[in-house]
Amino acid sequence: MNSVLVVDDETMVLMLVKAALTKANFNVDTAGAGDEAIRKFNTGTYDLVITDICMPGTDGNHVVHHIRKSTKHTTPVVGISGTPWLLNNTEFDTVLPKPFTIKSLLDTAKSLTNQASDC
């Protein structure tokens, strides 16, 4: 089972993304802030990170930059945001603008983790 770290400062988004990914047989861990995500990433093992871009404090741009500088730099990272124009680097594997569909979320997660699709 693929392990995913989902990062967003909006609790409702975390709950919805976690529910969708869990139903699709992903093991999901969550973080409500960028600094928490970095701590979890440093100590955990994840096949995919999905992070909001615009968050107070440590934002998604900093999270992906940290990942790319780490020993686990090949971990795929998806940026999600209602403000994708704030994306200031090319370190994300892809970006899903909010609002996104559950189908696009699952298709992206399955593609980046090489998980077989149900279709």
PDB file of C-alpha atoms in Angstrom:
ATOM      1  CA  MET A   1       0.000   0.000   0.000  1.00  0.00           C
ATOM      2  CA  ASN A   2       1.421   3.389  -1.003  1.00  0.00           C
ATOM      3  CA  SER A   3       1.948   5.951   1.736  1.00  0.00           C
ATOM      4  CA  VAL A   4       0.956   9.591   1.172  1.00  0.00           C
ATOM      5  CA  LEU A   5       1.591  12.701   3.265  1.00  0.00           C
ATOM      6  CA  VAL A   6      -1.131  15.335   2.749  1.00  0.00           C
ATOM      7  CA  VAL A   7      -0.428  18.889   3.906  1.00  0.00           C
ATOM      8  CA  ASP A   8      -3.007  21.677   4.140  1.00  0.00           C
ATOM      9  CA  ASP A   9      -3.901  24.323   6.697  1.00  0.00           C
ATOM     10  CA  GLU A  10      -7.620  23.820   5.934  1.00  0.00           C
ATOM     11  CA  THR A  11      -8.965  20.952   8.035  1.00  0.00           C
ATOM     12  CA  MET A  12     -11.847  20.242   5.649  1.00  0.00           C
ATOM     13  CA  VAL A  13      -9.458  19.805   2.711  1.00  0.00           C
ATOM     14  CA  LEU A  14      -7.292  17.444   4.784  1.00  0.00           C
ATOM     15  CA  MET A  15     -10.326  15.363   5.744  1.00  0.00           C
ATOM     16  CA  LEU A  16     -11.697  15.150   2.194  1.00  0.00           C
ATOM     17  CA  VAL A  17      -8.362  14.305   0.563  1.00  0.00           C
ATOM     18  CA  LYS A  18      -7.566  11.742   3.272  1.00  0.00           C
ATOM     19  CA  ALA A  19     -10.983  10.078   2.864  1.00  0.00           C
ATOM     20  CA  ALA A  20     -10.667   9.879  -0.932  1.00  0.00           C
ATOM     21  CA  LEU A  21      -7.133   8.503  -0.863  1.00  0.00           C
ATOM     22  CA  THR A  22      -7.902   6.035   1.933  1.00  0.00           C
ATOM     23  CA  LYS A  23     -10.884   4.699  -0.013  1.00  0.00           C
ATOM     24  CA  ALA A  24      -8.509   4.218  -2.983  1.00  0.00           C
ATOM     25  CA  ASN A  25      -6.209   2.048  -0.797  1.00  0.00           C
ATOM     26  CA  PHE A  26      -3.566   4.617   0.072  1.00  0.00           C
ATOM     27  CA  ASN A  27      -2.113   4.850   3.575  1.00  0.00           C
ATOM     28  CA  VAL A  28      -2.543   8.547   4.446  1.00  0.00           C
ATOM     29  CA  ASP A  29      -0.785  10.725   7.009  1.00  0.00           C
ATOM     30  CA  THR A  30      -1.704  14.396   7.402  1.00  0.00           C
ATOM     31  CA  ALA A  31      -0.063  17.626   8.524  1.00  0.00           C
ATOM     32  CA  GLY A  32      -1.834  20.925   9.131  1.00  0.00           C
ATOM     33  CA  ALA A  33       1.237  23.091   8.537  1.00  0.00           C
ATOM     34  CA  GLY A  34       4.450  23.088   6.538  1.00  0.00           C
ATOM     35  CA  ASP A  35       6.789  22.773   9.520  1.00  0.00           C
ATOM     36  CA  GLU A  36       4.822  19.755  10.771  1.00  0.00           C
ATOM     37  CA  ALA A  37       5.022  18.227   7.277  1.00  0.00           C
ATOM     38  CA  ILE A  38       8.798  18.646   7.171  1.00  0.00           C
ATOM     39  CA  ARG A  39       9.145  16.934  10.574  1.00  0.00           C
ATOM     40  CA  LYS A  40       6.952  14.031   9.448  1.00  0.00           C
ATOM     41  CA  PHE A  41       8.746  13.740   6.101  1.00  0.00           C
ATOM     42  CA  ASN A  42      12.152  13.663   7.821  1.00  0.00           C
ATOM     43  CA  THR A  43      11.147  10.773  10.079  1.00  0.00           C
ATOM     44  CA  GLY A  44       8.671   8.901   7.859  1.00  0.00           C
ATOM     45  CA  THR A  45       8.632   7.092   4.555  1.00  0.00           C
ATOM     46  CA  TYR A  46       6.243   8.413   1.916  1.00  0.00           C
ATOM     47  CA  ASP A  47       5.659   7.451  -1.700  1.00  0.00           C
ATOM     48  CA  LEU A  48       3.960  10.799  -2.417  1.00  0.00           C
ATOM     49  CA  VAL A  49       3.518  14.216  -0.804  1.00  0.00           C
ATOM     50  CA  ILE A  50       0.505  16.393  -1.612  1.00  0.00           C
ATOM     51  CA  THR A  51       0.843  19.903  -0.219  1.00  0.00           C
ATOM     52  CA  ASP A  52      -1.087  23.136  -0.284  1.00  0.00           C
ATOM     53  CA  ILE A  53       1.049  25.916  -1.705  1.00  0.00           C
ATOM     54  CA  CYS A  54      -0.288  28.948   0.173  1.00  0.00           C
ATOM     55  CA  MET A  55      -0.124  28.348   3.941  1.00  0.00           C
ATOM     56  CA  PRO A  56       0.897  30.604   6.814  1.00  0.00           C
ATOM     57  CA  GLY A  57       4.443  30.117   8.057  1.00  0.00           C
ATOM     58  CA  THR A  58       6.228  27.374   6.136  1.00  0.00           C
ATOM     59  CA  ASP A  59       4.362  27.213   2.821  1.00  0.00           C
ATOM     60  CA  GLY A  60       4.242  24.490   0.185  1.00  0.00           C
ATOM     61  CA  ASN A  61       7.088  26.039  -1.789  1.00  0.00           C
ATOM     62  CA  HIS A  62       9.341  25.617   1.260  1.00  0.00           C
ATOM     63  CA  VAL A  63       8.098  22.069   1.847  1.00  0.00           C
ATOM     64  CA  VAL A  64       8.911  20.953  -1.708  1.00  0.00           C
ATOM     65  CA  HIS A  65      12.272  22.749  -1.591  1.00  0.00           C
ATOM     66  CA  HIS A  66      13.152  20.880   1.620  1.00  0.00           C
ATOM     67  CA  ILE A  67      12.166  17.568   0.021  1.00  0.00           C
ATOM     68  CA  ARG A  68      14.263  18.226  -3.089  1.00  0.00           C
ATOM     69  CA  LYS A  69      17.326  18.974  -0.919  1.00  0.00           C
ATOM     70  CA  SER A  70      16.855  15.832   1.204  1.00  0.00           C
ATOM     71  CA  THR A  71      18.160  12.307   0.697  1.00  0.00           C
ATOM     72  CA  LYS A  72      14.586  11.386  -0.337  1.00  0.00           C
ATOM     73  CA  HIS A  73      14.604  14.021  -3.105  1.00  0.00           C
ATOM     74  CA  THR A  74      12.933  11.764  -5.680  1.00  0.00           C
ATOM     75  CA  THR A  75       9.663  11.589  -3.721  1.00  0.00           C
ATOM     76  CA  PRO A  76       6.926  12.940  -6.008  1.00  0.00           C
ATOM     77  CA  VAL A  77       5.295  16.162  -4.776  1.00  0.00           C
ATOM     78  CA  VAL A  78       1.925  17.522  -5.890  1.00  0.00           C
ATOM     79  CA  GLY A  79       1.057  21.139  -5.161  1.00  0.00           C
ATOM     80  CA  ILE A  80      -2.597  21.984  -4.532  1.00  0.00           C
ATOM     81  CA  SER A  81      -3.770  25.549  -4.300  1.00  0.00           C
ATOM     82  CA  GLY A  82      -6.512  28.036  -4.926  1.00  0.00           C
ATOM     83  CA  THR A  83      -3.701  30.431  -5.791  1.00  0.00           C
ATOM     84  CA  PRO A  84      -1.454  28.475  -8.184  1.00  0.00           C
ATOM     85  CA  TRP A  85       0.090  31.719  -9.447  1.00  0.00           C
ATOM     86  CA  LEU A  86       1.979  31.815  -6.134  1.00  0.00           C
ATOM     87  CA  LEU A  87       3.923  28.783  -7.301  1.00  0.00           C
ATOM     88  CA  ASN A  88       7.439  30.206  -7.499  1.00  0.00           C
ATOM     89  CA  ASN A  89       9.453  27.163  -8.425  1.00  0.00           C
ATOM     90  CA  THR A  90       9.456  24.155 -10.696  1.00  0.00           C
ATOM     91  CA  GLU A  91      10.205  21.581  -8.018  1.00  0.00           C
ATOM     92  CA  PHE A  92       6.636  20.213  -7.948  1.00  0.00           C
ATOM     93  CA  ASP A  93       5.926  17.184 -10.123  1.00  0.00           C
ATOM     94  CA  THR A  94       2.514  18.660 -10.884  1.00  0.00           C
ATOM     95  CA  VAL A  95       0.011  21.168  -9.527  1.00  0.00           C
ATOM     96  CA  LEU A  96      -3.728  20.666  -9.025  1.00  0.00           C
ATOM     97  CA  PRO A  97      -5.597  23.974  -8.822  1.00  0.00           C
ATOM     98  CA  LYS A  98      -8.384  24.137  -6.228  1.00  0.00           C
ATOM     99  CA  PRO A  99     -11.103  23.214  -6.657  1.00  0.00           C
ATOM    100  CA  PHE A 100     -10.025  19.884  -8.101  1.00  0.00           C
ATOM    101  CA  THR A 101     -12.101  16.777  -8.665  1.00  0.00           C
ATOM    102  CA  ILE A 102     -11.631  13.583  -6.700  1.00  0.00           C
ATOM    103  CA  LYS A 103     -11.001  11.836 -10.013  1.00  0.00           C
ATOM    104  CA  SER A 104      -8.137  14.198 -10.903  1.00  0.00           C
ATOM    105  CA  LEU A 105      -6.683  13.793  -7.410  1.00  0.00           C
ATOM    106  CA  LEU A 106      -6.823   9.994  -7.583  1.00  0.00           C
ATOM    107  CA  ASP A 107      -5.580   9.839 -11.177  1.00  0.00           C
ATOM    108  CA  THR A 108      -2.602  12.020 -10.220  1.00  0.00           C
ATOM    109  CA  ALA A 109      -1.822  10.053  -7.053  1.00  0.00           C
ATOM    110  CA  LYS A 110      -2.059   6.698  -8.850  1.00  0.00           C
ATOM    111  CA  SER A 111       0.064   7.913 -11.737  1.00  0.00           C
ATOM    112  CA  LEU A 112       2.843   9.283  -9.539  1.00  0.00           C
ATOM    113  CA  THR A 113       2.947   6.173  -7.346  1.00  0.00           C
ATOM    114  CA  ASN A 114       2.532   3.716 -10.242  1.00  0.00           C
ATOM    115  CA  GLN A 115      -0.577   2.310  -8.575  1.00  0.00           C
ATOM    116  CA  ALA A 116      -2.873   0.448 -10.950  1.00  0.00           C
ATOM    117  CA  SER A 117      -6.012   2.334 -11.889  1.00  0.00           C
ATOM    118  CA  ASP A 118      -9.470   0.835 -11.364  1.00  0.00           C
ATOM    119  CA  CYS A 119     -10.475   1.971 -14.851  1.00  0.00           C
TER     120      CYS A 119
END
